[in-house]
Coordinates of C-alpha atoms and ligand atoms in Angstrom, one line a residue:
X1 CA -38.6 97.4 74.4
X2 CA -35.9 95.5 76.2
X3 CA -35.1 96.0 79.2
X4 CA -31.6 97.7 80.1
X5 CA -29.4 97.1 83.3
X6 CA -26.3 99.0 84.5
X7 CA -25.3 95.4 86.3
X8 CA -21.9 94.7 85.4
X9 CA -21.4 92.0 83.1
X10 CA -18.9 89.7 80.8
X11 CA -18.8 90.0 77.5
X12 CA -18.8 86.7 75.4
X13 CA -21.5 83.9 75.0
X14 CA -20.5 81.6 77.2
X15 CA -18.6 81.0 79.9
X16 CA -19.2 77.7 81.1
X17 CA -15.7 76.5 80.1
X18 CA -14.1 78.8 82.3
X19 CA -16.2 77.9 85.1
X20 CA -14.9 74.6 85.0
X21 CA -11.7 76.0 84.3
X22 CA -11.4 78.2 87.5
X23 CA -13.5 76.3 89.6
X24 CA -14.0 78.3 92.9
X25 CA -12.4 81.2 91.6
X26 CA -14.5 81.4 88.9
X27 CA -16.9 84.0 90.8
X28 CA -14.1 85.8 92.5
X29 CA -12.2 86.3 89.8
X30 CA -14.9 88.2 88.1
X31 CA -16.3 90.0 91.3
X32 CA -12.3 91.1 91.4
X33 CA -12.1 92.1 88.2
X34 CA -14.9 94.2 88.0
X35 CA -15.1 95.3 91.8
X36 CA -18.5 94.2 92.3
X37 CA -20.5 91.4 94.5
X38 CA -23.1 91.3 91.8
X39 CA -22.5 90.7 88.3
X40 CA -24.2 89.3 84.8
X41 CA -22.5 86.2 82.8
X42 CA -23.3 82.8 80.8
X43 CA -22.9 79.7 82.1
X44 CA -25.0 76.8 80.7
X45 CA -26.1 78.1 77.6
X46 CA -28.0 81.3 79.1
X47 CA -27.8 84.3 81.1
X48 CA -26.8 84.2 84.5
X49 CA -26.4 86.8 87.6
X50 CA -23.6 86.1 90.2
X51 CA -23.7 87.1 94.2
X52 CA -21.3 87.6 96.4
X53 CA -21.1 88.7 99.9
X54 CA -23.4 88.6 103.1
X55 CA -26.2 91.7 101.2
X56 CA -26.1 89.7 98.1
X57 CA -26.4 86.7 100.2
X58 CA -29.3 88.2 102.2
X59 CA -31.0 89.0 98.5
X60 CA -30.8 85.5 97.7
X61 CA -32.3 84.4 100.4
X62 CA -35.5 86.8 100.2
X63 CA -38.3 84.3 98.5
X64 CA -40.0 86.6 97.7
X65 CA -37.2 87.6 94.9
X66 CA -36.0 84.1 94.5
X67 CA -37.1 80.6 94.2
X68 CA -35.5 76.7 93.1
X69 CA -37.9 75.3 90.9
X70 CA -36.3 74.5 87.5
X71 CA -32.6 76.1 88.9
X72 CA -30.5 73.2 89.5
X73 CA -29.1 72.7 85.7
X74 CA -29.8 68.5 84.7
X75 CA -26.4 66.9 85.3
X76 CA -26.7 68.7 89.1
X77 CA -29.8 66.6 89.3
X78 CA -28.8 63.5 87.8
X79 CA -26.0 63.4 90.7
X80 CA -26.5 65.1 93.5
X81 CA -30.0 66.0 94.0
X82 CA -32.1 63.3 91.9
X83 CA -35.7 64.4 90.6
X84 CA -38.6 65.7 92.9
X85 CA -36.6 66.2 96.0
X86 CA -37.0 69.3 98.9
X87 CA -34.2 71.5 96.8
X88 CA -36.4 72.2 93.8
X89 CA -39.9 73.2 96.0
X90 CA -40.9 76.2 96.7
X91 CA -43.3 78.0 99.1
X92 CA -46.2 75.8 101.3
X93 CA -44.3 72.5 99.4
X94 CA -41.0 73.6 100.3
X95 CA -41.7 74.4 104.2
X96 CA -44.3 70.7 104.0
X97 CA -41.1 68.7 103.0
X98 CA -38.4 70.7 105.0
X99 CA -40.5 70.0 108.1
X100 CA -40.0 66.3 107.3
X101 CA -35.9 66.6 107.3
X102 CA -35.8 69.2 110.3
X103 CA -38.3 66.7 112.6
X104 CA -35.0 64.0 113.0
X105 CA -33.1 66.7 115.0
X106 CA -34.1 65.7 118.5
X107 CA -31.9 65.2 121.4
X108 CA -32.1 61.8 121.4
X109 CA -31.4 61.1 117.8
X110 CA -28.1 63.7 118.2
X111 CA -27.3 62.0 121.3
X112 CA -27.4 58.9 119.2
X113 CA -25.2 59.8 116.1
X114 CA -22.7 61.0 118.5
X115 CA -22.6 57.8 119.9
X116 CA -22.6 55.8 116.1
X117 CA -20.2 58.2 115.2
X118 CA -17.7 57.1 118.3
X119 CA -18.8 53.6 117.8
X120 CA -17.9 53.2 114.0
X121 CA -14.8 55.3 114.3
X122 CA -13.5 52.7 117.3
X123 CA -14.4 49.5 115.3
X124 CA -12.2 50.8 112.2
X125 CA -9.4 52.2 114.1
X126 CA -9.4 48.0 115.8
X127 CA -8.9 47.0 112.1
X128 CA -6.1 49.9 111.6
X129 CA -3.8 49.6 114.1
X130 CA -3.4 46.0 112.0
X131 CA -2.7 48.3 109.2
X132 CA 1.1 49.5 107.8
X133 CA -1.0 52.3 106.5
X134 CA -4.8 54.2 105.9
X135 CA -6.1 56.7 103.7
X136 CA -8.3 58.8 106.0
X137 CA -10.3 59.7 103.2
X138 CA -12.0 56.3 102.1
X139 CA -12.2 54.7 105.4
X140 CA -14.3 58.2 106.5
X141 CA -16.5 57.4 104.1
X142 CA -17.0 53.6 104.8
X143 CA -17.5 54.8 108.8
X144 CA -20.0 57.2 107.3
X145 CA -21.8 55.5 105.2
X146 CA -22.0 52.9 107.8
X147 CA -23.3 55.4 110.7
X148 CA -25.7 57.2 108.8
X149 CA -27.5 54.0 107.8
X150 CA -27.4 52.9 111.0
X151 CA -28.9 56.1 112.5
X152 CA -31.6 56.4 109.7
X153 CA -32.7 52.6 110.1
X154 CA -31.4 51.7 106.1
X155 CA -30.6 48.0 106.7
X156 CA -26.7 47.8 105.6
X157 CA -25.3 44.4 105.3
X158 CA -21.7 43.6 105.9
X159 CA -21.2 42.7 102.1
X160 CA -22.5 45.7 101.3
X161 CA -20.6 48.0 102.6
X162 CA -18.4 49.1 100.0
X163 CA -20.8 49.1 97.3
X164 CA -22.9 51.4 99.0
X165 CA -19.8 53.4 100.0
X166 CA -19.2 53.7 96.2
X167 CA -22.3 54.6 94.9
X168 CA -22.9 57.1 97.7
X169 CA -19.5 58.7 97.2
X170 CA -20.2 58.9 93.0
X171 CA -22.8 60.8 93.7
X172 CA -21.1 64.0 95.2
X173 CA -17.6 62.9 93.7
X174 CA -18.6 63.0 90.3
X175 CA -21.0 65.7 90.2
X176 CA -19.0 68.7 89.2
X177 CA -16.7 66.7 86.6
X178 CA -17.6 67.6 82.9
X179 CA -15.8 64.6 81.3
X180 CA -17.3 61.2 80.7
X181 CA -16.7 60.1 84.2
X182 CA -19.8 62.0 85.2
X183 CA -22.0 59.4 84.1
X184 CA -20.6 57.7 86.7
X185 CA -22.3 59.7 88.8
X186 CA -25.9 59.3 86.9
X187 CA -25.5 55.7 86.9
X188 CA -24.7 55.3 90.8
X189 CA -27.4 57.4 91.8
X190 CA -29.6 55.7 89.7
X191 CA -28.5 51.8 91.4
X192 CA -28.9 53.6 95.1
X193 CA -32.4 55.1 93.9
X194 CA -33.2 51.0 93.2
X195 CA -31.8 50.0 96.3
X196 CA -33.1 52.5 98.6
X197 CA -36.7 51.8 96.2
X198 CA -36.9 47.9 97.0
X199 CA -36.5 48.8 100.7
X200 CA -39.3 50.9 100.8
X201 CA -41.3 48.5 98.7
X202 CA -40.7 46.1 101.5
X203 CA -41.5 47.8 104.2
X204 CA -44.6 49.3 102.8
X205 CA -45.6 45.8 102.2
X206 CA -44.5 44.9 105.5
X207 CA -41.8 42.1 104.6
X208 CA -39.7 44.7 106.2
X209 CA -40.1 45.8 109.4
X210 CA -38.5 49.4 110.6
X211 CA -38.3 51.0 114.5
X212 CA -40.5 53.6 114.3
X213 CA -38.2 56.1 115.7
X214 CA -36.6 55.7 113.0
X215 CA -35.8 58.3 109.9
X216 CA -36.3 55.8 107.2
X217 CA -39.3 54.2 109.0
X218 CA -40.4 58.6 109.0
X219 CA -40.2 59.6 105.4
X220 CA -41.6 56.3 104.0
X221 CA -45.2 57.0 106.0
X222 CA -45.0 61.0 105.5
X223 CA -47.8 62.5 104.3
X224 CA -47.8 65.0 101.5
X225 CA -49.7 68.3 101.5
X226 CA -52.6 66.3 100.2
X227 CA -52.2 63.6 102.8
X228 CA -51.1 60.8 100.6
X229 CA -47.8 59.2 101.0
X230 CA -45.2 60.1 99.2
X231 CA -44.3 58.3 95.4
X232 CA -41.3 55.8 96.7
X233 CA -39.7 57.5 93.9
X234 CA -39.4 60.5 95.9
X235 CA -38.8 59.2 98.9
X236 CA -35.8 57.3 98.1
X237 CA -34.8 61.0 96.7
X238 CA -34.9 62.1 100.1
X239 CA -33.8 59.4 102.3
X240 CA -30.9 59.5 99.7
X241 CA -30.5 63.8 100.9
X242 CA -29.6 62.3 103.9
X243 CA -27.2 59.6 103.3
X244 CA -25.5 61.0 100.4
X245 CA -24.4 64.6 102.4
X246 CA -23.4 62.6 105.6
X247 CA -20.9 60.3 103.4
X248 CA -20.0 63.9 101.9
X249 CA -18.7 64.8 105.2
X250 CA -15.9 62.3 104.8
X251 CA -14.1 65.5 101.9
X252 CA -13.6 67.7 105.3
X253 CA -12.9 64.9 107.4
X254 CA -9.9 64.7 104.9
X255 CA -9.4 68.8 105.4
X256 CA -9.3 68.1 109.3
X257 CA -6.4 65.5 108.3
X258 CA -4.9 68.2 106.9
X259 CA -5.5 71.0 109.3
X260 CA -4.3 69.1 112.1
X261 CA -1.5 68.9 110.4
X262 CA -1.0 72.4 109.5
X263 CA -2.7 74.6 111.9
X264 CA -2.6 71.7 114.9
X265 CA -4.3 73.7 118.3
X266 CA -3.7 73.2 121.5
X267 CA -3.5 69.5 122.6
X268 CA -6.6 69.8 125.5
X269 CA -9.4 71.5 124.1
X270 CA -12.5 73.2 125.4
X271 CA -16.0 72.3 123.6
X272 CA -15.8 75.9 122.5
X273 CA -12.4 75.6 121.2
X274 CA -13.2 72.9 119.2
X275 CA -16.5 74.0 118.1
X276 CA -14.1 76.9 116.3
X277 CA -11.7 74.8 115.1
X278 CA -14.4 73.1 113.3
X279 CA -16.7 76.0 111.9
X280 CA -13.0 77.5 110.6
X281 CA -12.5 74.3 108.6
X282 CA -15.9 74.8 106.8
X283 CA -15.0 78.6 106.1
X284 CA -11.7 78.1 104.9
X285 CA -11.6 75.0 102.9
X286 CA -14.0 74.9 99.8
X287 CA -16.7 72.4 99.4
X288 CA -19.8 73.5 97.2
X289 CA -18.6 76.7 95.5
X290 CA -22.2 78.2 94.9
X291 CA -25.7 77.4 95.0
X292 CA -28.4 78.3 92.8
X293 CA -31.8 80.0 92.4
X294 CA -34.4 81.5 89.6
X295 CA -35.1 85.0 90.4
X296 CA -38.9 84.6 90.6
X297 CA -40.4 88.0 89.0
X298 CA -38.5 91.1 87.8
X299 CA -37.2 93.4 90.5
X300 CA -34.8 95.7 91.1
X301 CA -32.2 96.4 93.7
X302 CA -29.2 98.4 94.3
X303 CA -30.1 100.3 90.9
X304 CA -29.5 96.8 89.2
X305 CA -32.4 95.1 87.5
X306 CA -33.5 91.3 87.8
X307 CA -35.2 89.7 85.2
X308 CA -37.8 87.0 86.0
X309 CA -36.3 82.8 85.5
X310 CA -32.5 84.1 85.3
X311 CA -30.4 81.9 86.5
X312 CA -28.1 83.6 89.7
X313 CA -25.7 81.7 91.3
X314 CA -24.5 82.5 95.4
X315 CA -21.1 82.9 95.6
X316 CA -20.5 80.1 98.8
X317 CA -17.0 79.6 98.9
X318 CA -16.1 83.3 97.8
X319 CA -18.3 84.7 101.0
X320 CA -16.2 82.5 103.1
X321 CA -13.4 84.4 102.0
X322 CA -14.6 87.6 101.2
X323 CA -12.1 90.7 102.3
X324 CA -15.4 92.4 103.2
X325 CA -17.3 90.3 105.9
X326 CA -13.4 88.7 107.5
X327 CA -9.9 89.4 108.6
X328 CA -7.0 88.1 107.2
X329 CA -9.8 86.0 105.2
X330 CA -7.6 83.9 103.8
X331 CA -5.4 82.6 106.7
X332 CA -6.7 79.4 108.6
X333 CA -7.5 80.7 112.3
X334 CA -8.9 77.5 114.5
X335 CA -9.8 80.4 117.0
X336 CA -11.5 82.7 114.8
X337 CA -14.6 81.9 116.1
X338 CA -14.7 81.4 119.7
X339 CA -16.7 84.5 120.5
X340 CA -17.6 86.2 117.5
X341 CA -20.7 86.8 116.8
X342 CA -22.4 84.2 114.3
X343 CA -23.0 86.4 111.0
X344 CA -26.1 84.8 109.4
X345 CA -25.4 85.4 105.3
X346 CA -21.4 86.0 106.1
X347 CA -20.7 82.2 106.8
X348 CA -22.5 80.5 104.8
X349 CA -20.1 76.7 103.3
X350 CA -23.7 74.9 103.8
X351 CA -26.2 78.0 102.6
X352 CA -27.6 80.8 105.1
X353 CA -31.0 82.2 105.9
X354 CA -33.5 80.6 107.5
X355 CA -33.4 76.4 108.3
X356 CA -37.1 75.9 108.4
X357 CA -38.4 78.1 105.5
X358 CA -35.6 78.7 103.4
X359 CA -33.3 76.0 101.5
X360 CA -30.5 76.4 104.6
X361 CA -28.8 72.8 104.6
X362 CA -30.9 70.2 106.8
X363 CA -27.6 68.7 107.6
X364 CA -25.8 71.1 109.0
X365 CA -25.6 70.3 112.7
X366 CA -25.0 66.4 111.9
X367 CA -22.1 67.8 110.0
X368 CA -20.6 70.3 113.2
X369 CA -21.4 66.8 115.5
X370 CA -19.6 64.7 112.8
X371 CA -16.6 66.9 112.6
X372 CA -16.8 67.3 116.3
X373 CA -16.3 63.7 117.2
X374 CA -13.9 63.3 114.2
X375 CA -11.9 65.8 115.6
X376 CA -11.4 64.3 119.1
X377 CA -10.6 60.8 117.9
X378 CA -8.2 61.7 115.7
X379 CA -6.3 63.8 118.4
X380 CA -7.5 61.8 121.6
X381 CA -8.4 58.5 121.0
X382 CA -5.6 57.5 118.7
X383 CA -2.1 58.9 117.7
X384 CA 0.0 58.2 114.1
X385 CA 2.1 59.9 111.9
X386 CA 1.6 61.0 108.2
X387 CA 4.0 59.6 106.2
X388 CA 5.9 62.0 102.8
X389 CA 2.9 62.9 101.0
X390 CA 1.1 65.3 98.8
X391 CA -1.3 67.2 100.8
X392 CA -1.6 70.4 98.1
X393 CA -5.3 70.7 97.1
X394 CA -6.6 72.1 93.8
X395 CA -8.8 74.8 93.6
X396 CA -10.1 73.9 90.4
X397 CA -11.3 70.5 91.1
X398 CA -14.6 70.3 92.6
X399 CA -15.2 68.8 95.3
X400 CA -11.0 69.7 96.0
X401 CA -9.3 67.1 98.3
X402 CA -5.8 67.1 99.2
X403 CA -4.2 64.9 96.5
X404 CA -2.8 62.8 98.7
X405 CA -6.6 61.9 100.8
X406 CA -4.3 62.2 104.1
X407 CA -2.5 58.6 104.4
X408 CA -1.7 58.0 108.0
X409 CA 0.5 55.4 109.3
X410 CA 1.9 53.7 112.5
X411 CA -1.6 54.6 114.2
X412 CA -1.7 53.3 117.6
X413 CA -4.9 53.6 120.5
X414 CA -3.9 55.9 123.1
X415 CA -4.2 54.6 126.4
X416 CA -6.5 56.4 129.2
X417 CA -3.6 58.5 131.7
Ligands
HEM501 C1 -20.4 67.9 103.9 C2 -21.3 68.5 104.5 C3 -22.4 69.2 103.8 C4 -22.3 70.3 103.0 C5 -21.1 71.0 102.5 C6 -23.7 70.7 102.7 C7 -24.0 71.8 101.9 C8 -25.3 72.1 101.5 C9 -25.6 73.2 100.7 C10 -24.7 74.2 100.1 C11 -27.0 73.2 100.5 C12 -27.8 74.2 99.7 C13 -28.2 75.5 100.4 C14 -29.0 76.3 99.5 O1 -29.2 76.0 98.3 O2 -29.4 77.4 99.9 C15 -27.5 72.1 101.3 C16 -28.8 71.8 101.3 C17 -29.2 70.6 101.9 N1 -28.5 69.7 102.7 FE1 -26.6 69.8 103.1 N2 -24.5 69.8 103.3 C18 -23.8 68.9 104.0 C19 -24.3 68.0 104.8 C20 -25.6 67.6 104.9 C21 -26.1 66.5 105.7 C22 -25.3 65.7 106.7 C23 -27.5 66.5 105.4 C24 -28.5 65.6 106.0 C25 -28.3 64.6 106.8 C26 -27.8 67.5 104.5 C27 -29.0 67.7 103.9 C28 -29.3 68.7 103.1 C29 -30.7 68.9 102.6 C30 -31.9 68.1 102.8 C31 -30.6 70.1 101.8 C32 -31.8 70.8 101.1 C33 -32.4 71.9 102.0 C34 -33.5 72.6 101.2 O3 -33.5 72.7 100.0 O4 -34.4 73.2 102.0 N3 -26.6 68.1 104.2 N4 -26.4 71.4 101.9

């Protein structure tokens, strides 16, 4: 006998359409409509639950209830995540790989990203005061891309900049399009999966020699559980999780273009003031709109029952903005979070739970750091003025940028008082 469920759910046999349709609204306009934070659908040709809100949150977070292997649907993977990387493992293989990523976050090595960051950002801003005008946008990812290969020891030379800028950017730019153009995504992951390959090649064969502090110079002689190294394959998979997301942060670079525009705080501000300013630009504005998970046996919860290997999606960017968990959710509030308590599976724009044994993003203190720094050069270490532009962003576009990617003009260095 089939199993019955007194989950919520939307009639009709798919639903993928309107997912690309609505885009982050997608979940909320269903959890709206039928006044619940967990509820069935079809995306992708099957079945499908949808969470939202910190409990759900918390659910989806439980491995014991939940795990990655075979989630992520193929075009996710032939973009973003590539084959064989730490977001499809689970369990010992999972925590083994995660270790790997969560090893690089050492004083030093933040100390030194800073300091890339503020170095990088300087040397383009020499090049823009020459400029009539900038689009914040692409030069944040050139500086990125730059910086993170720096800080992971990926040799980067100077012809090759904006090549690898492009096929980093593809990769997250493309991924949530459902037209042709997403195969430009598959194909420029597949050209920085060569690149990144050859380098390990080389350095395995030692006609490449890498500081051994180095994160590059660390994944390419990890040992798997077994205590071989890893196929290059994969490792080029995961030096890619790192360069990819830190290019990435270049979409809310553009967002704090646009916030300090719109909700500009006070001129002078305190580490904790900015801290806020920051972690309210990653709750208000949308990045990833969900993640996803298989739930791993049947269970039940809330009176609703799971089945084992359905698909469930986390509602991100609707627990960012859920009525339930904030105030006035969706108003931009640069102080919101100067002493409020951190709510684990309430604010979650780069996933929640635990860093070390759950899928948490690695990146999510290089990203605070980034935006950090990005924020004080941009209102310290430089002034301009943003010409007539359009600075609407759509909600339906994923990842949304403000149309316009923030053009800036006149920009001048400030000099010291
Ligand atoms: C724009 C900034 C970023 C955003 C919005 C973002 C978002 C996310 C999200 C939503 C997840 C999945 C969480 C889950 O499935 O539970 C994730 C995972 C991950 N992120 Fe980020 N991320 C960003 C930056 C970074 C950076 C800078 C790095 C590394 C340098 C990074 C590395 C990773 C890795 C390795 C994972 C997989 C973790 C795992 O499966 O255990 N991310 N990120």
């Amino acid at each position: 006998m089939s199993k019955r469920t007194n989950m919520p759910e939307e009639k009709g046999l798919e639903h993928s359409i309107s997912l690309v349709k609505e885009g982050y609204h997608f979940i909320i306009n269903r959890r709206e409509s039928m006044q619940s934070n967990v509820f069935k659908t079809r995306v992708l040709g099957r079945s499908a639950y949808c969470l939202s809100g910190s409990e759900a949150a918390e659910l989806f977070y439980d491995e014991s209830k939940f795990k990655r292997a075979g989630a992520a649907p193929l075009p996710a993977k032939k973009t973003l995540f590539g084959v064989g990387g730490v977001q499809g493992l689970d369990d010992e293989a999972h925590r083994h790989r995660k270790a790997m990523f969560m090893q690089l976050w050492t004083r030093e090595s933040v100390d030194r990203l800073g300091q890339l960051t503020r170095d990088y950002y300087a040397k383009a801003a020499e090049d823009w005061v020459q400029q009539d005008e900038i689009v914040l946008y692409n030069e944040a990812k050139k500086i990125l891309t730059q910086v993170v290969c720096d800080w992971c020891g990926v040799p980067l030379a100077a012809d090759e900049i904006e090549k690898r800028t492009d096929q980093l950017s593809l990769m997250f730019e493309k991924a949530g399009e459902a037209d042709f153009s997403h195969f430009k995504g598959w194909s420029a992951r597949s050209k920085a999966e060569d690149w990144i390959e050859d380098l390990i090649s080389q350095a395995r064969e030692g006609s490449l020699q890498l500081n051994e502090d180095t994160p590059f110079y660390k994944f390419i002689w990890h040992k798997d559980l077994d205590g071989s190294l890893l196929d290059k394959e994969i490792v080029a998979v995961e030096v890619l999780n790192l360069l990819r997301p830190t290019v990435a942060n270049a979409v809310w670079i553009a967002f704090i273009g646009l916030a300090l525009h719109d909700s500009p705080p006070n001129s002078e501000l305190t580490h904790e003031q900015l801290e806020s300013f920051c972690q309210e630009i990653r709750r208000f504005y949308p990045f990833f709109p969900f993640t996803v998970a298989k739930v791993r046996e049947d269970f039940t919860w809330q009176g609703y029952e799971f089945e084992k290997d359905t698909l469930t999606l986390l509602d991100l960017y609707g627990t960012n903005h859920h009525p339930e968990e904030w105030d006035n959710p969706d108003t931009f509030i640069g102080t919101r979070f100067i002493d409020s308590k951190q709510r684990p599976f309430s604010f979650i724009p780069q996933g929640g739970g635990d860093y070390d044994t759950g899928h948490r993003c690695a990146g999510e203190w290089m990203t605070l750091l980034i935006m950090q720094e990005t924020v004080d050069f941009l209102m310290n270490k430089i002034s301009y003025q943003l010409p007539e532009q359009d600075l609407s962003y759509s909600l339906k576009e994923i990842p949304s940028l403000p149309k316009s990617r923030i053009r800036m003009r006149d920009i001048r260095f400030n000099t010291p008082d």
